[in-house]
Amino acid sequence: MSKINGKTIWVTGASSGIGLALAEQLAAKGANLVLSARSEDKLQALAERLPGTHIVLPIDLSDPEQAASKAKGFLQDIRVDILINNAGVSQRSLALETELPVYRDLMEINYFSVVGLSKLLAPKMVAQGGGSIVTIASVAGKVGSKRRSGYSGAKFAVIGFMDCLRAELAHHNVHCLTVCPGFVHTQIAHNALTGDGSTLGKADPDNADGISAEECARQIIVAIEAGKDEIVTGKGLSKIAPLLQRLMPGLVRRIVAKRD
Ligand SMILES: NC(=O)c1ccc[n+]([C@@H]2O[C@H](COP(=O)([O-])OP(=O)(O)OC[C@H]3O[C@@H](n4cnc5c(N)ncnc54)[C@H](OP(=O)(O)O)[C@@H]3O)[C@@H](O)[C@H]2O)c1
């Protein structure tokens, strides 16, 4: 039985980048989508152009409690088979130049929103006999590097959360997949927070050089269908960094200290 065709899949961050590519590919495979992000107009246009029937659930994940409570009412009578926690915001600022509230904002969207939405859906999945919770973490959740101290902290945390959730839900037939992309060519750098909380507002050569959002989404869908626990997507150094970190942590520390 297909894990995608005819299933209801909630994708957060569906207005751009990896989430948008996921929505396009999942709809093409026959999924019914719940599309979330802040940009309601983009989500409505997306829902209208995708094949199939889809629901728009505009949500601001910078306040995870409010977001979970809005989603709870909205999804009351909807069976969600797969939750894809994809929405996220990156960072481009040195720790010494980053104000504390920026760290909190990065944790709200990249960590607490994942906890909030997963806790909302997990009991329903247990009650319905199964489901999948997928979280788009990052290679930055495996290897710390410059200008990402808040983002990396949140992504390390979310990988730990997913490991625990997987252990706790396995016997309930709820599959938990953690995705760690390396560089992907999206708006992530443009939307990244700087030290005072403003957005960077420009592209980043590393991301521009990364794999496409479409390729990343393709690999994520293969991993969902194969029931994988964790995957690393990407190319070059960003793809091999997690393995190198395990085998030669000293070398990785020297490389990241040299890179700008
Ligand atoms: N691109 C990469 O190189 C890369 C690498 C590793 C991991 N990732 C992870 O992949 C995920 C997707 O990122 P992307 O690269 O596709 O970036 P992106 O193009 O900037 O898209 C981010 C998505 O998150 C949504 N979002 C941001 N803030 C939100 C908020 N407060 N509430 C609700 N939705 C919000 C955005 O929608 P609205 O602005 O409409 O709200 C947008 O749809 C993120 O978790 C990111 O950390 C990306």
Tab-separated table of C-alpha atoms and ligand atoms in Angstrom:
chain	number	residue	atom	x	y	z
A	1	MET	CA	0.000	0.000	0.000
A	2	SER	CA	1.343	3.444	-0.931
A	3	LYS	CA	2.537	5.568	1.963
A	4	ILE	CA	1.664	8.724	-0.008
A	5	ASN	CA	-1.246	8.139	-2.417
A	6	GLY	CA	-4.555	8.980	-0.738
A	7	LYS	CA	-2.834	9.970	2.521
A	8	THR	CA	-3.300	13.288	4.293
A	9	ILE	CA	0.031	15.021	4.771
A	10	TRP	CA	0.565	18.258	6.704
A	11	VAL	CA	3.540	20.217	5.376
A	12	THR	CA	4.737	23.273	7.294
A	13	GLY	CA	6.813	25.870	5.462
A	14	ALA	CA	5.010	24.934	2.240
A	15	SER	CA	5.250	28.434	0.741
A	16	SER	CA	8.929	28.230	-0.263
A	17	GLY	CA	11.978	26.052	-0.886
A	18	ILE	CA	12.005	22.448	0.333
A	19	GLY	CA	8.416	22.610	1.658
A	20	LEU	CA	7.105	23.918	-1.655
A	21	ALA	CA	8.954	21.185	-3.578
A	22	LEU	CA	7.611	18.572	-1.144
A	23	ALA	CA	4.054	19.841	-1.642
A	24	GLU	CA	4.408	19.659	-5.436
A	25	GLN	CA	5.854	16.140	-5.438
A	26	LEU	CA	3.483	14.767	-2.777
A	27	ALA	CA	0.434	16.157	-4.608
A	28	ALA	CA	1.699	14.596	-7.845
A	29	LYS	CA	1.805	11.260	-5.987
A	30	GLY	CA	-1.841	11.598	-4.941
A	31	ALA	CA	-1.557	13.007	-1.397
A	32	ASN	CA	-4.135	15.331	0.141
A	33	LEU	CA	-2.209	18.181	1.711
A	34	VAL	CA	-2.621	20.559	4.612
A	35	LEU	CA	-0.413	23.491	3.624
A	36	SER	CA	0.996	25.758	6.330
A	37	ALA	CA	3.211	28.848	6.514
A	38	ARG	CA	2.550	32.540	7.231
A	39	SER	CA	2.103	33.569	3.562
A	40	GLU	CA	-1.563	32.694	3.076
A	41	ASP	CA	-1.714	34.125	-0.457
A	42	LYS	CA	1.147	31.906	-1.646
A	43	LEU	CA	-0.446	28.840	-0.022
A	44	GLN	CA	-3.858	29.560	-1.622
A	45	ALA	CA	-2.259	29.922	-5.050
A	46	LEU	CA	-0.347	26.685	-4.482
A	47	ALA	CA	-3.448	24.770	-3.338
A	48	GLU	CA	-5.286	25.922	-6.462
A	49	ARG	CA	-2.589	24.902	-8.920
A	50	LEU	CA	-1.720	21.499	-7.425
A	51	PRO	CA	-3.595	18.394	-8.578
A	52	GLY	CA	-6.047	17.064	-5.949
A	53	THR	CA	-7.817	18.672	-2.999
A	54	HIS	CA	-5.793	20.570	-0.437
A	55	ILE	CA	-6.432	22.690	2.652
A	56	VAL	CA	-4.640	25.888	3.597
A	57	LEU	CA	-3.850	26.362	7.273
A	58	PRO	CA	-2.007	29.672	7.709
A	59	ILE	CA	0.070	29.525	10.840
A	60	ASP	CA	2.841	31.530	12.521
A	61	LEU	CA	5.197	29.115	14.235
A	62	SER	CA	7.121	31.818	16.054
A	63	ASP	CA	4.497	31.324	18.795
A	64	PRO	CA	4.257	27.511	18.978
A	65	GLU	CA	1.587	27.419	21.708
A	66	GLN	CA	-0.763	29.679	19.777
A	67	ALA	CA	0.024	27.819	16.552
A	68	ALA	CA	-0.698	24.416	18.127
A	69	SER	CA	-3.941	25.684	19.602
A	70	LYS	CA	-5.083	27.102	16.232
A	71	ALA	CA	-4.121	23.859	14.484
A	72	LYS	CA	-5.912	21.771	17.123
A	73	GLY	CA	-9.274	23.365	16.317
A	74	PHE	CA	-8.654	23.333	12.595
A	75	LEU	CA	-7.598	19.678	12.416
A	76	GLN	CA	-10.143	18.359	14.926
A	77	ASP	CA	-11.985	16.205	12.396
A	78	ILE	CA	-9.104	15.547	10.021
A	79	ARG	CA	-7.011	12.382	10.125
A	80	VAL	CA	-3.387	13.362	9.397
A	81	ASP	CA	-1.223	10.434	8.292
A	82	ILE	CA	2.078	12.272	7.983
A	83	LEU	CA	3.276	15.483	9.643
A	84	ILE	CA	6.260	17.132	7.953
A	85	ASN	CA	7.845	19.686	10.285
A	86	ASN	CA	9.698	21.613	7.605
A	87	ALA	CA	9.296	25.335	8.451
A	88	GLY	CA	12.522	26.832	9.731
A	89	VAL	CA	14.688	29.927	9.921
A	90	SER	CA	18.474	30.024	9.779
A	91	GLN	CA	21.040	32.456	11.179
A	92	ARG	CA	24.030	34.374	9.849
A	93	SER	CA	25.684	36.132	12.803
A	94	LEU	CA	28.605	35.537	15.135
A	95	ALA	CA	27.731	34.510	18.707
A	96	LEU	CA	29.522	37.584	20.073
A	97	GLU	CA	27.291	39.827	17.963
A	98	THR	CA	23.958	38.051	18.483
A	99	GLU	CA	21.377	39.336	20.955
A	100	LEU	CA	19.789	36.805	23.323
A	101	PRO	CA	16.215	37.247	21.977
A	102	VAL	CA	17.461	36.081	18.557
A	103	TYR	CA	18.472	32.757	20.158
A	104	ARG	CA	14.968	32.451	21.589
A	105	ASP	CA	13.344	33.197	18.218
A	106	LEU	CA	15.499	30.538	16.551
A	107	MET	CA	14.486	28.009	19.217
A	108	GLU	CA	10.765	28.848	18.888
A	109	ILE	CA	10.556	28.149	15.178
A	110	ASN	CA	13.213	25.450	14.766
A	111	TYR	CA	12.651	23.523	18.004
A	112	PHE	CA	9.534	24.386	20.036
A	113	SER	CA	7.230	24.481	17.022
A	114	VAL	CA	8.358	20.932	16.132
A	115	VAL	CA	7.720	19.798	19.705
A	116	GLY	CA	4.324	21.533	19.761
A	117	LEU	CA	3.013	20.166	16.472
A	118	SER	CA	4.444	16.683	17.064
A	119	LYS	CA	2.826	16.536	20.514
A	120	LEU	CA	-0.459	17.650	18.958
A	121	LEU	CA	-0.424	14.927	16.303
A	122	ALA	CA	1.361	12.019	18.035
A	123	PRO	CA	-1.578	11.054	20.306
A	124	LYS	CA	-3.931	11.114	17.321
A	125	MET	CA	-1.536	8.896	15.351
A	126	VAL	CA	-1.291	6.459	18.259
A	127	ALA	CA	-5.095	6.363	18.487
A	128	GLN	CA	-5.486	5.831	14.734
A	129	GLY	CA	-2.958	2.984	14.743
A	130	GLY	CA	-0.005	4.641	13.022
A	131	GLY	CA	1.473	7.559	11.134
A	132	SER	CA	4.719	9.349	10.387
A	133	ILE	CA	6.373	12.387	11.903
A	134	VAL	CA	9.082	13.858	9.701
A	135	THR	CA	11.303	16.718	10.800
A	136	ILE	CA	13.636	18.653	8.552
A	137	ALA	CA	16.604	19.256	10.846
A	138	SER	CA	19.989	20.061	9.264
A	139	VAL	CA	23.626	19.033	8.957
A	140	ALA	CA	23.975	22.072	11.264
A	141	GLY	CA	22.317	19.837	13.880
A	142	LYS	CA	25.246	17.439	13.605
A	143	VAL	CA	28.184	19.807	13.075
A	144	GLY	CA	28.501	23.325	14.466
A	145	SER	CA	30.075	26.026	12.297
A	146	LYS	CA	30.518	29.791	12.278
A	147	ARG	CA	27.551	32.221	12.318
A	148	ARG	CA	24.996	29.538	13.221
A	149	SER	CA	25.304	29.147	17.016
A	150	GLY	CA	21.561	29.658	17.629
A	151	TYR	CA	20.416	27.744	14.554
A	152	SER	CA	22.776	24.843	15.254
A	153	GLY	CA	21.702	24.751	18.896
A	154	ALA	CA	18.054	24.461	17.852
A	155	LYS	CA	18.788	21.824	15.206
A	156	PHE	CA	20.946	19.733	17.607
A	157	ALA	CA	18.016	19.931	20.046
A	158	VAL	CA	15.422	18.892	17.503
A	159	ILE	CA	17.476	15.859	16.450
A	160	GLY	CA	17.577	14.775	20.120
A	161	PHE	CA	13.819	15.302	20.416
A	162	MET	CA	13.199	13.175	17.332
A	163	ASP	CA	15.496	10.375	18.610
A	164	CYS	CA	13.505	10.210	21.863
A	165	LEU	CA	10.137	10.431	20.107
A	166	ARG	CA	11.152	7.581	17.757
A	167	ALA	CA	12.073	5.369	20.700
A	168	GLU	CA	8.805	6.160	22.487
A	169	LEU	CA	6.480	5.755	19.480
A	170	ALA	CA	8.025	2.789	17.645
A	171	HIS	CA	5.733	0.237	19.298
A	172	HIS	CA	2.717	2.379	18.354
A	173	ASN	CA	3.567	2.074	14.657
A	174	VAL	CA	4.408	5.797	14.451
A	175	HIS	CA	7.460	6.255	12.243
A	176	CYS	CA	9.813	9.172	12.978
A	177	LEU	CA	12.152	10.413	10.253
A	178	THR	CA	14.832	13.054	10.811
A	179	VAL	CA	16.176	14.722	7.673
A	180	CYS	CA	19.529	16.480	7.807
A	181	PRO	CA	20.051	18.453	4.626
A	182	GLY	CA	23.414	19.932	3.728
A	183	PHE	CA	23.289	23.023	1.520
A	184	VAL	CA	20.097	23.340	-0.532
A	185	HIS	CA	19.414	26.155	-2.999
A	186	THR	CA	16.444	27.971	-1.377
A	187	GLN	CA	15.634	31.313	0.278
A	188	ILE	CA	17.054	30.100	3.617
A	189	ALA	CA	20.050	32.468	3.690
A	190	HIS	CA	17.951	35.402	2.477
A	191	ASN	CA	15.518	34.811	5.364
A	192	ALA	CA	18.236	34.033	7.954
A	193	LEU	CA	18.326	36.128	11.138
A	194	THR	CA	21.305	38.366	11.898
A	195	GLY	CA	22.541	39.504	15.310
A	196	ASP	CA	19.798	42.083	15.924
A	197	GLY	CA	17.002	39.859	14.611
A	198	SER	CA	16.739	41.488	11.178
A	199	THR	CA	16.930	39.221	8.135
A	200	LEU	CA	20.115	38.864	6.093
A	201	GLY	CA	18.236	39.801	2.919
A	202	LYS	CA	20.692	38.289	0.459
A	203	ALA	CA	21.723	34.927	-0.934
A	204	ASP	CA	24.630	32.880	0.315
A	205	PRO	CA	27.100	31.235	-2.134
A	206	ASP	CA	27.096	27.959	-0.139
A	207	ASN	CA	23.320	27.553	-0.463
A	208	ALA	CA	23.320	28.748	-4.078
A	209	ASP	CA	25.831	25.959	-4.760
A	210	GLY	CA	23.778	23.290	-2.979
A	211	ILE	CA	21.415	20.679	-4.375
A	212	SER	CA	18.006	21.851	-5.617
A	213	ALA	CA	14.950	21.911	-3.375
A	214	GLU	CA	13.355	19.446	-5.809
A	215	GLU	CA	16.201	16.928	-5.389
A	216	CYS	CA	16.080	17.327	-1.609
A	217	ALA	CA	12.297	16.752	-1.603
A	218	ARG	CA	12.710	13.688	-3.829
A	219	GLN	CA	15.167	12.138	-1.366
A	220	ILE	CA	12.880	12.937	1.582
A	221	ILE	CA	9.926	11.209	-0.089
A	222	VAL	CA	12.049	8.124	-0.876
A	223	ALA	CA	13.052	8.022	2.813
A	224	ILE	CA	9.414	8.308	3.966
A	225	GLU	CA	8.391	5.493	1.640
A	226	ALA	CA	11.328	3.333	2.804
A	227	GLY	CA	10.556	3.950	6.496
A	228	LYS	CA	14.041	5.362	7.215
A	229	ASP	CA	14.885	6.816	10.649
A	230	GLU	CA	17.385	9.455	9.544
A	231	ILE	CA	18.933	10.660	6.282
A	232	VAL	CA	21.541	13.215	5.259
A	233	THR	CA	20.897	14.905	1.895
A	234	GLY	CA	23.185	17.195	-0.081
A	235	LYS	CA	26.544	17.064	-1.812
A	236	GLY	CA	30.210	17.789	-1.171
A	237	LEU	CA	31.551	18.672	2.264
A	238	SER	CA	28.138	19.492	3.733
A	239	LYS	CA	26.955	15.955	2.916
A	240	ILE	CA	29.969	14.120	4.362
A	241	ALA	CA	30.406	16.415	7.383
A	242	PRO	CA	28.291	14.294	9.813
A	243	LEU	CA	30.276	11.138	8.966
A	244	LEU	CA	33.611	12.997	9.146
A	245	GLN	CA	32.546	14.436	12.515
A	246	ARG	CA	32.140	10.902	13.886
A	247	LEU	CA	35.346	9.526	12.394
A	248	MET	CA	37.682	12.547	12.621
A	249	PRO	CA	36.182	15.177	14.929
A	250	GLY	CA	39.485	17.054	15.290
A	251	LEU	CA	39.790	17.480	11.529
A	252	VAL	CA	36.217	18.781	11.289
A	253	ARG	CA	36.874	21.305	14.061
A	254	ARG	CA	39.931	22.597	12.183
A	255	ILE	CA	37.986	22.831	8.887
A	256	VAL	CA	35.037	24.766	10.363
A	257	ALA	CA	37.357	27.132	12.231
A	258	LYS	CA	39.117	27.994	8.961
A	259	ARG	CA	35.952	28.463	6.859
A	260	ASP	CA	34.235	31.821	6.887
B	1	LIG	N1	18.268	25.354	2.446
B	1	LIG	C1	19.203	24.724	3.136
B	1	LIG	O1	20.394	24.751	2.785
B	1	LIG	C2	18.821	23.921	4.357
B	1	LIG	C3	19.806	23.114	4.928
B	1	LIG	C4	19.492	22.392	6.066
B	1	LIG	C5	18.224	22.452	6.604
B	1	LIG	N2	17.279	23.246	6.025
B	1	LIG	C6	15.962	23.288	6.670
B	1	LIG	O2	14.962	23.054	5.697
B	1	LIG	C7	13.749	23.659	6.126
B	1	LIG	C8	13.144	24.440	4.979
B	1	LIG	O3	14.001	25.531	4.656
B	1	LIG	P1	14.197	26.102	3.175
B	1	LIG	O4	15.610	25.921	2.842
B	1	LIG	O5	13.167	25.576	2.276
B	1	LIG	O6	13.993	27.676	3.478
B	1	LIG	P2	13.001	28.784	2.931
B	1	LIG	O7	12.969	28.779	1.438
B	1	LIG	O8	13.408	30.040	3.622
B	1	LIG	O9	11.572	28.316	3.466
B	1	LIG	C9	11.257	28.374	4.830
B	1	LIG	C10	9.768	28.077	5.020
B	1	LIG	O10	9.471	28.196	6.431
B	1	LIG	C11	8.332	29.060	6.595
B	1	LIG	N3	8.428	29.821	7.832
B	1	LIG	C12	9.441	30.625	8.229
B	1	LIG	N4	9.139	31.218	9.389
B	1	LIG	C13	7.898	30.774	9.743
B	1	LIG	C14	7.036	31.036	10.828
B	1	LIG	N5	7.350	31.887	11.816
B	1	LIG	N6	5.842	30.413	10.862
B	1	LIG	C15	5.469	29.550	9.872
B	1	LIG	N7	6.247	29.268	8.815
B	1	LIG	C16	7.434	29.878	8.743
B	1	LIG	C17	8.374	29.999	5.388
B	1	LIG	O11	7.089	30.487	5.062
B	1	LIG	P3	6.502	31.935	5.385
B	1	LIG	O12	7.628	32.915	5.266
B	1	LIG	O13	5.430	32.100	4.378
B	1	LIG	O14	5.960	31.835	6.770
B	1	LIG	C18	8.862	29.063	4.288
B	1	LIG	O15	7.770	28.380	3.722
B	1	LIG	C19	14.097	24.497	7.349
B	1	LIG	O16	13.747	23.806	8.525
B	1	LIG	C20	15.605	24.630	7.255
B	1	LIG	O17	16.203	24.842	8.521
B	1	LIG	C21	17.547	23.976	4.915
